[in-house]
XYZ file of C-alpha atoms in Angstrom:
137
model
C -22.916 5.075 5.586
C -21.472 8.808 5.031
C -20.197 10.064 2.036
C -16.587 9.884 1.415
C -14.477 11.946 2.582
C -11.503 13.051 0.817
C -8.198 12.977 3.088
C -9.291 9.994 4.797
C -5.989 7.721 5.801
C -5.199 4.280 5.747
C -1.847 3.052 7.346
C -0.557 -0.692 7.530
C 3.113 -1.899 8.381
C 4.371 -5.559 7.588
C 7.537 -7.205 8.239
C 8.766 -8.585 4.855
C 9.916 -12.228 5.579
C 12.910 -13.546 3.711
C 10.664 -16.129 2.225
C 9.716 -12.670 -0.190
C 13.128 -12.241 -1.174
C 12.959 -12.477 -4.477
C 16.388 -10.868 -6.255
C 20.415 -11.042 -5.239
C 20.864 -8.621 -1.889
C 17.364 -10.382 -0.680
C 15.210 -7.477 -2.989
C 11.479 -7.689 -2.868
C 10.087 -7.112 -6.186
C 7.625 -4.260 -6.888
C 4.543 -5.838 -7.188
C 4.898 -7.102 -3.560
C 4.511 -3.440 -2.659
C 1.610 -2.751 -5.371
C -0.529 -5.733 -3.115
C 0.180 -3.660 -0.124
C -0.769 -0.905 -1.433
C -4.159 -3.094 -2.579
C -4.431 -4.168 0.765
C -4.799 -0.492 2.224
C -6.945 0.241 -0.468
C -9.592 -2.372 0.858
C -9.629 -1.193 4.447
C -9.718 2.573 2.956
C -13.004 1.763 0.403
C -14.691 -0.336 3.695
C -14.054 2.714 5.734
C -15.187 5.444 3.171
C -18.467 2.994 1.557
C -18.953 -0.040 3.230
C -17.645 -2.144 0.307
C -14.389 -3.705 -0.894
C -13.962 -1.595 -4.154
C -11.881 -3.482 -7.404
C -8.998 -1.721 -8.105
C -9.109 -0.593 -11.271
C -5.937 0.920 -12.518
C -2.821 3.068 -11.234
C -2.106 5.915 -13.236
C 1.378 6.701 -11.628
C 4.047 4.014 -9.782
C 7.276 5.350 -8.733
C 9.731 2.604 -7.443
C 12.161 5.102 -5.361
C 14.265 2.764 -3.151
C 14.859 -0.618 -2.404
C 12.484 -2.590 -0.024
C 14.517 -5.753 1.341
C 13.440 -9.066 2.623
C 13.418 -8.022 6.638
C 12.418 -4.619 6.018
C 9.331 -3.177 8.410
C 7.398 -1.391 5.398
C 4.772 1.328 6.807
C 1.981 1.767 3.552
C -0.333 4.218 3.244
C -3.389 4.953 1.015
C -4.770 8.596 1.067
C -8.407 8.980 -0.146
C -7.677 12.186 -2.879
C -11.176 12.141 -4.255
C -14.428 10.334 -4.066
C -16.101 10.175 -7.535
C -19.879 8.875 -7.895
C -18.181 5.111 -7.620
C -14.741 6.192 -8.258
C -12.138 6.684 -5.958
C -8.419 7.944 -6.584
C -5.908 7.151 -3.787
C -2.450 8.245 -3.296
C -0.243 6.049 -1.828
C 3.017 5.601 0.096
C 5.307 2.759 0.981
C 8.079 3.647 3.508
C 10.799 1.629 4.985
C 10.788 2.285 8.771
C 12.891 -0.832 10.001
C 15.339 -2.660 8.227
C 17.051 -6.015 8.989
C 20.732 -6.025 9.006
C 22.171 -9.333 8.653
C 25.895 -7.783 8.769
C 25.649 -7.262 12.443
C 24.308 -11.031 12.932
C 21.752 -13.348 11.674
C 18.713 -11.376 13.192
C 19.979 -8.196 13.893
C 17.496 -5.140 12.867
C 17.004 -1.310 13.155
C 14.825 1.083 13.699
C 15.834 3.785 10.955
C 16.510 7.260 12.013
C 14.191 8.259 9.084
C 11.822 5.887 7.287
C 12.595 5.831 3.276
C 10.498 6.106 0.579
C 10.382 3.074 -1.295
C 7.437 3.304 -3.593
C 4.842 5.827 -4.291
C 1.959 5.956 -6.515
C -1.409 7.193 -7.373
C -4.610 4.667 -8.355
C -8.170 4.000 -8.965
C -10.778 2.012 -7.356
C -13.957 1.558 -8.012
C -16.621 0.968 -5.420
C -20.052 -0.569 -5.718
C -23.345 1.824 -6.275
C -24.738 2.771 -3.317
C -28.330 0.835 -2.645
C -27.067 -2.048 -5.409
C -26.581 -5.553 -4.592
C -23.178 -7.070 -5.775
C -19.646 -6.440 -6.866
C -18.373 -3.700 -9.322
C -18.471 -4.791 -13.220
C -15.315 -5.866 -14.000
């Protein structure tokens, strides 16, 4: 395995059922988002080490705009740097398609710009290299 390498990109996009709706005007609520952006940080730490990682903490969440039930959300985790077992990631959450139930009951668009919905910076922690087992908790 090579060391990490800081700049290293993660991208996933989802469609967000309306099963996830979970306020009026079908909104998602945040933490739907924050286990996307947990998702991305799993395939980032098995890219970088080899190894899951356990988040550990964010240090910055910024809920910009509103991510709807039949949204397309593109999230991405940026490896900003690689500590001995520590590694901070930024991370972005853009709306790219968005479902628009006034035109019709599956009518959707691709948006002429995506949207930031949610950005925000965290922490994961990654085992030792050579160790056996998970990160202490």
């Amino acid at each position: 395995m090579s060391e990490p390498r800081e700049g290293l990109t993660v991208t996933h996009r989802r469609y967000i059922p309306y099963s996830h709706a979970h306020y009026a005007g079908d909104l998602v609520d945040g933490a739907y988002v924050l286990g996307l952006f947990g998702d991305a940080a799993t395939e980032l730490c098995i890219r970088s080490d080899g190894d899951e990682g356990l988040f550990a903490s964010y240090s910055d969440v910024q809920f910009r705009a509103p991510v709807r039930a039949g949204d397309v959300l593109e999230t991405t985790a940026v490896l900003t740097r690689a500590g001995t077992r520590s590694r901070v990631m930024d991370f972005e959450a853009r709306v790219v398609c968005r479902g628009r139930p006034d035109r019709g009951g599956s009518a959707a668009e691709v948006l002429p710009a995506p949207i930031v919905a949610v950005t925000a910076t965290g922490t994961v922690v990654v085992t030792a290299p050579g160790s056996q087992g998970r990160p202490p908790r």
